[in-house]
Tab-separated table of N, CA and C in Angstrom:
chain	number	residue	atom	x	y	z
D	1453	MET	N	0.844	-1.182	0.000
D	1453	MET	CA	0.000	0.000	0.000
D	1453	MET	C	0.892	1.250	0.000
D	1454	ALA	N	0.582	2.173	-0.885
D	1454	ALA	CA	1.380	3.396	-1.023
D	1454	ALA	C	1.018	4.380	0.076
D	1455	SER	N	2.025	5.031	0.595
D	1455	SER	CA	1.754	6.077	1.577
D	1455	SER	C	1.378	7.356	0.843
D	1456	ILE	N	0.793	8.282	1.551
D	1456	ILE	CA	0.351	9.541	0.939
D	1456	ILE	C	1.529	10.290	0.332
D	1457	SER	N	2.677	10.253	0.969
D	1457	SER	CA	3.828	10.987	0.454
D	1457	SER	C	4.375	10.410	-0.847
D	1458	ASN	N	4.016	9.175	-1.187
D	1458	ASN	CA	4.500	8.547	-2.416
D	1458	ASN	C	3.544	8.713	-3.594
D	1459	LEU	N	2.410	9.346	-3.377
D	1459	LEU	CA	1.443	9.504	-4.460
D	1459	LEU	C	1.986	10.460	-5.514
D	1460	PRO	N	1.657	10.224	-6.785
D	1460	PRO	CA	2.240	11.007	-7.883
D	1460	PRO	C	1.585	12.353	-8.145
D	1461	TYR	N	0.769	12.844	-7.258
D	1461	TYR	CA	0.132	14.135	-7.480
D	1461	TYR	C	0.396	15.058	-6.304
D	1462	VAL	N	0.179	16.335	-6.551
D	1462	VAL	CA	0.347	17.331	-5.501
D	1462	VAL	C	-1.008	17.930	-5.177
D	1463	GLU	N	-1.062	18.581	-4.056
D	1463	GLU	CA	-2.313	19.193	-3.620
D	1463	GLU	C	-2.764	20.248	-4.616
D	1464	GLY	N	-4.055	20.329	-4.839
D	1464	GLY	CA	-4.613	21.299	-5.772
D	1464	GLY	C	-4.816	22.656	-5.137
D	1465	SER	N	-5.451	23.532	-5.864
D	1465	SER	CA	-5.695	24.894	-5.397
D	1465	SER	C	-6.796	24.904	-4.351
D	1466	SER	N	-6.805	25.960	-3.574
D	1466	SER	CA	-7.800	26.117	-2.526
D	1466	SER	C	-8.338	27.537	-2.562
D	1467	THR	N	-9.616	27.670	-2.255
D	1467	THR	CA	-10.186	29.018	-2.142
D	1467	THR	C	-10.021	29.557	-0.734
D	1468	ASN	N	-9.523	28.711	0.172
D	1468	ASN	CA	-9.364	29.121	1.561
D	1468	ASN	C	-7.958	29.565	1.923
D	1469	ARG	N	-6.991	29.268	1.093
D	1469	ARG	CA	-5.611	29.677	1.377
D	1469	ARG	C	-4.888	29.929	0.058
D	1470	PRO	N	-3.903	30.810	0.091
D	1470	PRO	CA	-3.201	31.148	-1.153
D	1470	PRO	C	-2.316	29.999	-1.639
D	1471	THR	N	-2.049	30.005	-2.931
D	1471	THR	CA	-1.139	29.036	-3.528
D	1471	THR	C	0.246	29.241	-2.937
D	1472	LEU	N	0.869	28.171	-2.469
D	1472	LEU	CA	2.193	28.255	-1.868
D	1472	LEU	C	3.248	28.401	-2.952
D	1473	PHE	N	4.115	29.393	-2.790
D	1473	PHE	CA	5.239	29.566	-3.712
D	1473	PHE	C	6.442	28.857	-3.128
D	1474	ASN	N	6.945	27.865	-3.860
D	1474	ASN	CA	8.054	27.055	-3.370
D	1474	ASN	C	9.375	27.383	-4.061
D	1475	GLY	N	9.438	28.529	-4.712
D	1475	GLY	CA	10.676	28.934	-5.362
D	1475	GLY	C	10.734	28.613	-6.843
D	1476	THR	N	9.738	27.921	-7.359
D	1476	THR	CA	9.714	27.587	-8.783
D	1476	THR	C	8.442	28.131	-9.426
D	1477	ASN	N	8.521	28.380	-10.711
D	1477	ASN	CA	7.391	28.844	-11.522
D	1477	ASN	C	6.750	30.111	-10.941
D	1478	TYR	N	7.579	31.120	-10.781
D	1478	TYR	CA	7.132	32.387	-10.200
D	1478	TYR	C	6.020	33.039	-11.014
D	1479	THR	N	6.099	32.949	-12.325
D	1479	THR	CA	5.086	33.580	-13.184
D	1479	THR	C	3.698	33.004	-12.902
D	1480	PHE	N	3.608	31.697	-12.774
D	1480	PHE	CA	2.341	31.039	-12.452
D	1480	PHE	C	1.838	31.507	-11.092
D	1481	TRP	N	2.716	31.476	-10.096
D	1481	TRP	CA	2.322	31.859	-8.750
D	1481	TRP	C	1.884	33.323	-8.691
D	1482	LYS	N	2.593	34.193	-9.391
D	1482	LYS	CA	2.281	35.623	-9.380
D	1482	LYS	C	0.858	35.873	-9.885
D	1483	SER	N	0.490	35.186	-10.929
D	1483	SER	CA	-0.860	35.319	-11.467
D	1483	SER	C	-1.899	34.793	-10.488
D	1484	ARG	N	-1.623	33.661	-9.878
D	1484	ARG	CA	-2.554	33.043	-8.930
D	1484	ARG	C	-2.720	33.888	-7.666
D	1485	ILE	N	-1.636	34.462	-7.164
D	1485	ILE	CA	-1.736	35.238	-5.930
D	1485	ILE	C	-2.509	36.534	-6.163
D	1486	LYS	N	-2.375	37.109	-7.350
D	1486	LYS	CA	-3.158	38.308	-7.668
D	1486	LYS	C	-4.647	37.980	-7.648
D	1487	ILE	N	-5.030	36.901	-8.277
D	1487	ILE	CA	-6.439	36.499	-8.296
D	1487	ILE	C	-6.937	36.219	-6.881
D	1488	TYR	N	-6.110	35.544	-6.108
D	1488	TYR	CA	-6.491	35.217	-4.731
D	1488	TYR	C	-6.711	36.485	-3.902
D	1489	ILE	N	-5.780	37.416	-3.970
D	1489	ILE	CA	-5.896	38.657	-3.198
D	1489	ILE	C	-7.115	39.459	-3.651
D	1490	CYS	N	-7.313	39.589	-4.960
D	1490	CYS	CA	-8.469	40.343	-5.467
D	1490	CYS	C	-9.780	39.701	-5.038
D	1491	SER	N	-9.809	38.366	-4.946
D	1491	SER	CA	-11.044	37.686	-4.555
D	1491	SER	C	-11.389	37.939	-3.089
D	1492	ILE	N	-10.389	38.206	-2.280
D	1492	ILE	CA	-10.639	38.499	-0.866
D	1492	ILE	C	-11.148	39.922	-0.712
D	1493	ASN	N	-10.441	40.866	-1.323
D	1493	ASN	CA	-10.815	42.270	-1.221
D	1493	ASN	C	-9.991	43.039	-2.255
D	1494	PHE	N	-10.652	43.620	-3.231
D	1494	PHE	CA	-9.932	44.328	-4.283
D	1494	PHE	C	-9.131	45.505	-3.733
D	1495	ASP	N	-9.603	46.090	-2.634
D	1495	ASP	CA	-8.855	47.199	-2.023
D	1495	ASP	C	-7.479	46.742	-1.543
D	1496	ILE	N	-7.370	45.482	-1.115
D	1496	ILE	CA	-6.070	44.962	-0.694
D	1496	ILE	C	-5.127	44.950	-1.886
D	1497	TRP	N	-5.625	44.512	-3.037
D	1497	TRP	CA	-4.775	44.488	-4.230
D	1497	TRP	C	-4.389	45.896	-4.653
D	1498	SER	N	-5.328	46.826	-4.574
D	1498	SER	CA	-5.030	48.180	-5.026
D	1498	SER	C	-3.959	48.830	-4.155
D	1499	ILE	N	-3.913	48.498	-2.869
D	1499	ILE	CA	-2.865	49.060	-2.001
D	1499	ILE	C	-1.523	48.454	-2.368
D	1500	GLU	N	-1.510	47.208	-2.779
D	1500	GLU	CA	-0.267	46.541	-3.151
D	1500	GLU	C	0.259	47.083	-4.472
D	1501	GLU	N	-0.642	47.336	-5.379
D	1501	GLU	CA	-0.271	47.735	-6.729
D	1501	GLU	C	0.374	49.121	-6.761
D	1502	LYS	N	-0.018	49.982	-5.846
D	1502	LYS	CA	0.506	51.347	-5.809
D	1502	LYS	C	1.775	51.400	-4.969
D	1503	ARG	N	2.423	52.535	-5.009
D	1503	ARG	CA	3.625	52.692	-4.186
D	1503	ARG	C	3.241	52.647	-2.711
D	1504	PRO	N	4.186	52.378	-1.848
D	1504	PRO	CA	3.874	52.255	-0.427
D	1504	PRO	C	3.191	53.499	0.134
D	1505	PHE	N	2.206	53.264	0.969
D	1505	PHE	CA	1.513	54.351	1.651
D	1505	PHE	C	2.164	54.538	3.011
D	1506	VAL	N	2.690	55.718	3.260
D	1506	VAL	CA	3.294	56.042	4.546
D	1506	VAL	C	2.592	57.288	5.069
D	1507	PRO	N	1.817	57.151	6.159
D	1507	PRO	CA	1.120	58.324	6.694
D	1507	PRO	C	2.107	59.414	7.101
D	1508	GLN	N	1.894	60.625	6.567
D	1508	GLN	CA	2.810	61.721	6.872
D	1508	GLN	C	2.039	62.937	7.358
D	1509	LYS	N	2.746	63.754	8.111
D	1509	LYS	CA	2.183	65.009	8.597
D	1509	LYS	C	3.316	66.019	8.606
D	1510	ASP	N	3.123	67.108	7.913
D	1510	ASP	CA	4.139	68.160	7.835
D	1510	ASP	C	5.497	67.610	7.389
D	1511	GLY	N	5.498	66.711	6.426
D	1511	GLY	CA	6.736	66.185	5.862
D	1511	GLY	C	7.441	65.124	6.689
D	1512	ARG	N	6.824	64.660	7.771
D	1512	ARG	CA	7.453	63.605	8.568
D	1512	ARG	C	6.456	62.452	8.716
D	1513	VAL	N	6.988	61.278	8.983
D	1513	VAL	CA	6.129	60.117	9.174
D	1513	VAL	C	5.363	60.282	10.481
D	1514	LYS	N	4.050	60.040	10.410
D	1514	LYS	CA	3.211	60.187	11.598
D	1514	LYS	C	3.479	59.073	12.598
D	1515	LYS	N	3.299	59.391	13.855
D	1515	LYS	CA	3.292	58.379	14.897
D	1515	LYS	C	1.928	57.687	14.851
D	1516	VAL	N	1.875	56.478	15.356
D	1516	VAL	CA	0.622	55.717	15.301
D	1516	VAL	C	-0.536	56.480	15.930
D	1517	GLU	N	-0.299	57.156	17.033
D	1517	GLU	CA	-1.381	57.889	17.701
D	1517	GLU	C	-1.870	59.086	16.882
D	1518	GLU	N	-1.137	59.484	15.842
D	1518	GLU	CA	-1.550	60.597	14.987
D	1518	GLU	C	-2.312	60.133	13.751
D	1519	PHE	N	-2.459	58.820	13.579
D	1519	PHE	CA	-3.165	58.297	12.410
D	1519	PHE	C	-4.622	58.744	12.439
D	1520	TYR	N	-5.108	59.062	11.277
D	1520	TYR	CA	-6.528	59.305	11.119
D	1520	TYR	C	-7.162	57.996	10.676
D	1521	GLU	N	-8.469	57.961	10.642
D	1521	GLU	CA	-9.169	56.734	10.232
D	1521	GLU	C	-8.720	56.301	8.837
D	1522	PHE	N	-8.540	57.255	7.930
D	1522	PHE	CA	-8.089	56.947	6.570
D	1522	PHE	C	-6.712	56.294	6.588
D	1523	ASP	N	-5.801	56.834	7.392
D	1523	ASP	CA	-4.458	56.270	7.502
D	1523	ASP	C	-4.516	54.846	8.028
D	1524	SER	N	-5.305	54.636	9.054
D	1524	SER	CA	-5.416	53.310	9.657
D	1524	SER	C	-5.967	52.304	8.666
D	1525	ARG	N	-6.935	52.705	7.882
D	1525	ARG	CA	-7.519	51.801	6.870
D	1525	ARG	C	-6.461	51.405	5.849
D	1526	LYS	N	-5.690	52.364	5.362
D	1526	LYS	CA	-4.638	52.065	4.383
D	1526	LYS	C	-3.572	51.140	4.976
D	1527	MET	N	-3.167	51.403	6.202
D	1527	MET	CA	-2.161	50.561	6.839
D	1527	MET	C	-2.702	49.158	7.103
D	1528	THR	N	-3.985	49.059	7.457
D	1528	THR	CA	-4.599	47.745	7.652
D	1528	THR	C	-4.591	46.952	6.360
D	1529	LEU	N	-4.914	47.605	5.251
D	1529	LEU	CA	-4.873	46.922	3.950
D	1529	LEU	C	-3.457	46.450	3.627
D	1530	ASN	N	-2.461	47.278	3.931
D	1530	ASN	CA	-1.073	46.900	3.705
D	1530	ASN	C	-0.724	45.636	4.494
D	1531	PHE	N	-1.092	45.601	5.770
D	1531	PHE	CA	-0.753	44.442	6.589
D	1531	PHE	C	-1.564	43.210	6.222
D	1532	GLN	N	-2.785	43.395	5.743
D	1532	GLN	CA	-3.552	42.250	5.261
D	1532	GLN	C	-2.859	41.631	4.042
D	1533	ALA	N	-2.409	42.479	3.135
D	1533	ALA	CA	-1.700	41.984	1.948
D	1533	ALA	C	-0.389	41.318	2.339
D	1534	MET	N	0.339	41.904	3.289
D	1534	MET	CA	1.588	41.300	3.759
D	1534	MET	C	1.330	39.925	4.375
D	1535	ASN	N	0.253	39.813	5.119
D	1535	ASN	CA	-0.101	38.537	5.733
D	1535	ASN	C	-0.407	37.479	4.679
D	1536	ILE	N	-1.168	37.846	3.673
D	1536	ILE	CA	-1.497	36.899	2.606
D	1536	ILE	C	-0.227	36.438	1.901
D	1537	LEU	N	0.634	37.381	1.529
D	1537	LEU	CA	1.880	36.992	0.857
D	1537	LEU	C	2.758	36.138	1.761
D	1538	SER	N	2.845	36.485	3.024
D	1538	SER	CA	3.664	35.707	3.958
D	1538	SER	C	3.177	34.269	4.063
D	1539	CYS	N	1.870	34.086	4.057
D	1539	CYS	CA	1.299	32.737	4.138
D	1539	CYS	C	1.504	31.948	2.849
D	1540	ALA	N	1.818	32.640	1.772
D	1540	ALA	CA	1.969	31.987	0.474
D	1540	ALA	C	3.423	31.705	0.117
D	1541	LEU	N	4.354	31.966	1.031
D	1541	LEU	CA	5.780	31.798	0.732
D	1541	LEU	C	6.383	30.660	1.540
D	1542	ASP	N	7.327	29.950	0.924
D	1542	ASP	CA	8.084	28.960	1.684
D	1542	ASP	C	9.079	29.690	2.580
D	1543	ALA	N	9.787	28.943	3.413
D	1543	ALA	CA	10.677	29.546	4.404
D	1543	ALA	C	11.778	30.394	3.769
D	1544	ASN	N	12.343	29.942	2.646
D	1544	ASN	CA	13.424	30.699	2.002
D	1544	ASN	C	12.966	32.073	1.551
D	1545	ASP	N	11.851	32.128	0.847
D	1545	ASP	CA	11.368	33.420	0.360
D	1545	ASP	C	10.800	34.269	1.482
D	1546	TYR	N	10.194	33.645	2.484
D	1546	TYR	CA	9.706	34.425	3.620
D	1546	TYR	C	10.877	35.120	4.314
D	1547	ASN	N	11.955	34.393	4.530
D	1547	ASN	CA	13.129	35.000	5.163
D	1547	ASN	C	13.686	36.144	4.326
D	1548	ARG	N	13.585	36.030	3.026
D	1548	ARG	CA	14.083	37.069	2.124
D	1548	ARG	C	13.297	38.367	2.277
D	1549	VAL	N	11.980	38.279	2.498
D	1549	VAL	CA	11.135	39.479	2.520
D	1549	VAL	C	10.674	39.872	3.918
D	1550	SER	N	11.043	39.128	4.935
D	1550	SER	CA	10.504	39.370	6.273
D	1550	SER	C	10.893	40.728	6.856
D	1551	GLY	N	11.919	41.359	6.351
D	1551	GLY	CA	12.315	42.673	6.846
D	1551	GLY	C	11.588	43.825	6.186
D	1552	CYS	N	10.748	43.553	5.215
D	1552	CYS	CA	10.021	44.619	4.509
D	1552	CYS	C	8.895	45.161	5.381
D	1553	ASP	N	8.656	46.470	5.267
D	1553	ASP	CA	7.577	47.113	6.011
D	1553	ASP	C	6.301	47.286	5.195
D	1554	PHE	N	6.421	47.117	3.877
D	1554	PHE	CA	5.282	47.323	3.002
D	1554	PHE	C	5.176	46.185	2.008
D	1555	VAL	N	3.943	45.822	1.662
D	1555	VAL	CA	3.720	44.726	0.727
D	1555	VAL	C	4.335	45.050	-0.636
D	1556	HIS	N	4.337	46.307	-1.005
D	1556	HIS	CA	4.925	46.718	-2.279
D	1556	HIS	C	6.413	46.350	-2.310
D	1557	GLU	N	7.107	46.558	-1.205
D	1557	GLU	CA	8.524	46.196	-1.118
D	1557	GLU	C	8.703	44.683	-1.210
D	1558	MET	N	7.813	43.940	-0.561
D	1558	MET	CA	7.888	42.475	-0.613
D	1558	MET	C	7.761	41.997	-2.052
D	1559	ARG	N	6.767	42.526	-2.749
D	1559	ARG	CA	6.520	42.089	-4.114
D	1559	ARG	C	7.682	42.441	-5.027
D	1560	LYS	N	8.202	43.651	-4.889
D	1560	LYS	CA	9.335	44.071	-5.725
D	1560	LYS	C	10.553	43.184	-5.490
D	1561	LEU	N	10.827	42.861	-4.239
D	1561	LEU	CA	11.966	42.006	-3.911
D	1561	LEU	C	11.789	40.606	-4.493
D	1562	LEU	N	10.588	40.048	-4.386
D	1562	LEU	CA	10.321	38.735	-4.978
D	1562	LEU	C	10.455	38.789	-6.494
D	1563	GLU	N	9.939	39.854	-7.079
D	1563	GLU	CA	9.995	40.004	-8.528
D	1563	GLU	C	11.435	40.085	-9.028
D	1564	VAL	N	12.260	40.887	-8.404
D	1564	VAL	CA	13.662	41.016	-8.811
D	1564	VAL	C	14.399	39.688	-8.592
D	1565	THR	N	14.110	39.038	-7.490
D	1565	THR	CA	14.775	37.766	-7.180
D	1565	THR	C	14.435	36.687	-8.195
D	1566	HIS	N	13.165	36.590	-8.578
D	1566	HIS	CA	12.726	35.464	-9.403
D	1566	HIS	C	12.558	35.789	-10.883
D	1567	GLU	N	12.492	37.070	-11.232
D	1567	GLU	CA	12.369	37.444	-12.641
D	1567	GLU	C	13.533	38.294	-13.118
D	1568	GLY	N	14.279	38.882	-12.203
D	1568	GLY	CA	15.362	39.776	-12.568
D	1568	GLY	C	14.877	41.211	-12.640
D	1569	THR	N	15.785	42.104	-12.983
D	1569	THR	CA	15.420	43.510	-13.112
D	1569	THR	C	14.691	43.725	-14.433
D	1570	ASN	N	14.152	44.915	-14.639
D	1570	ASN	CA	13.439	45.210	-15.879
D	1570	ASN	C	14.321	44.981	-17.097
D	1571	LYS	N	15.608	45.289	-16.998
D	1571	LYS	CA	16.520	45.095	-18.116
D	1571	LYS	C	16.708	43.622	-18.430
D	1572	GLU	N	16.628	42.780	-17.394
D	1572	GLU	CA	16.860	41.359	-17.575
D	1572	GLU	C	15.629	40.606	-18.057
D	1573	LYS	N	14.462	41.169	-17.840
D	1573	LYS	CA	13.231	40.472	-18.199
D	1573	LYS	C	13.088	40.384	-19.714
D	1574	ASN	N	12.651	39.249	-20.170
D	1574	ASN	CA	12.377	39.068	-21.604
D	1574	ASN	C	10.974	39.517	-21.956
D	1575	GLN	N	10.125	39.601	-20.959
D	1575	GLN	CA	8.727	39.919	-21.204
D	1575	GLN	C	8.236	40.845	-20.104
D	1576	ASN	N	7.470	41.866	-20.458
D	1576	ASN	CA	6.874	42.745	-19.462
D	1576	ASN	C	5.580	42.142	-18.959
D	1577	TRP	N	5.306	42.342	-17.681
D	1577	TRP	CA	4.060	41.859	-17.084
D	1577	TRP	C	3.278	43.082	-16.616
D	1578	PRO	N	2.382	43.604	-17.462
D	1578	PRO	CA	1.663	44.829	-17.107
D	1578	PRO	C	0.703	44.677	-15.943
D	1579	CYS	N	0.364	43.447	-15.566
D	1579	CYS	CA	-0.581	43.286	-14.469
D	1579	CYS	C	0.047	43.549	-13.121
D	1580	TRP	N	1.400	43.602	-13.021
D	1580	TRP	CA	2.057	43.884	-11.749
D	1580	TRP	C	2.872	45.070	-11.923
């Protein structure tokens, strides 16, 4: 009798958790994670797609107690996106991005690591 670990197939997709990125086939994973994030809340994707949001006041970064409701909502979306990406990464890639403060930084670092810089890419991906 074959054990589960010897079966010739891998686990399929889930609507309850993001596709795990194991360091291979980044293009496939990138497309899947975008769909997953958008299906949870499109606002989460829109915060990721734009440059990092840093609450500021008079040219300096605000302290947490100075956040307005709008600032808190944007920061919550950032951390929700960071949480989703963190849950979708294996230990190697998680360690690579764990020092990032914004989901935009996480995505850029993963993109450069697995696709190279814009000069190195053979194909542009307008969706990211």
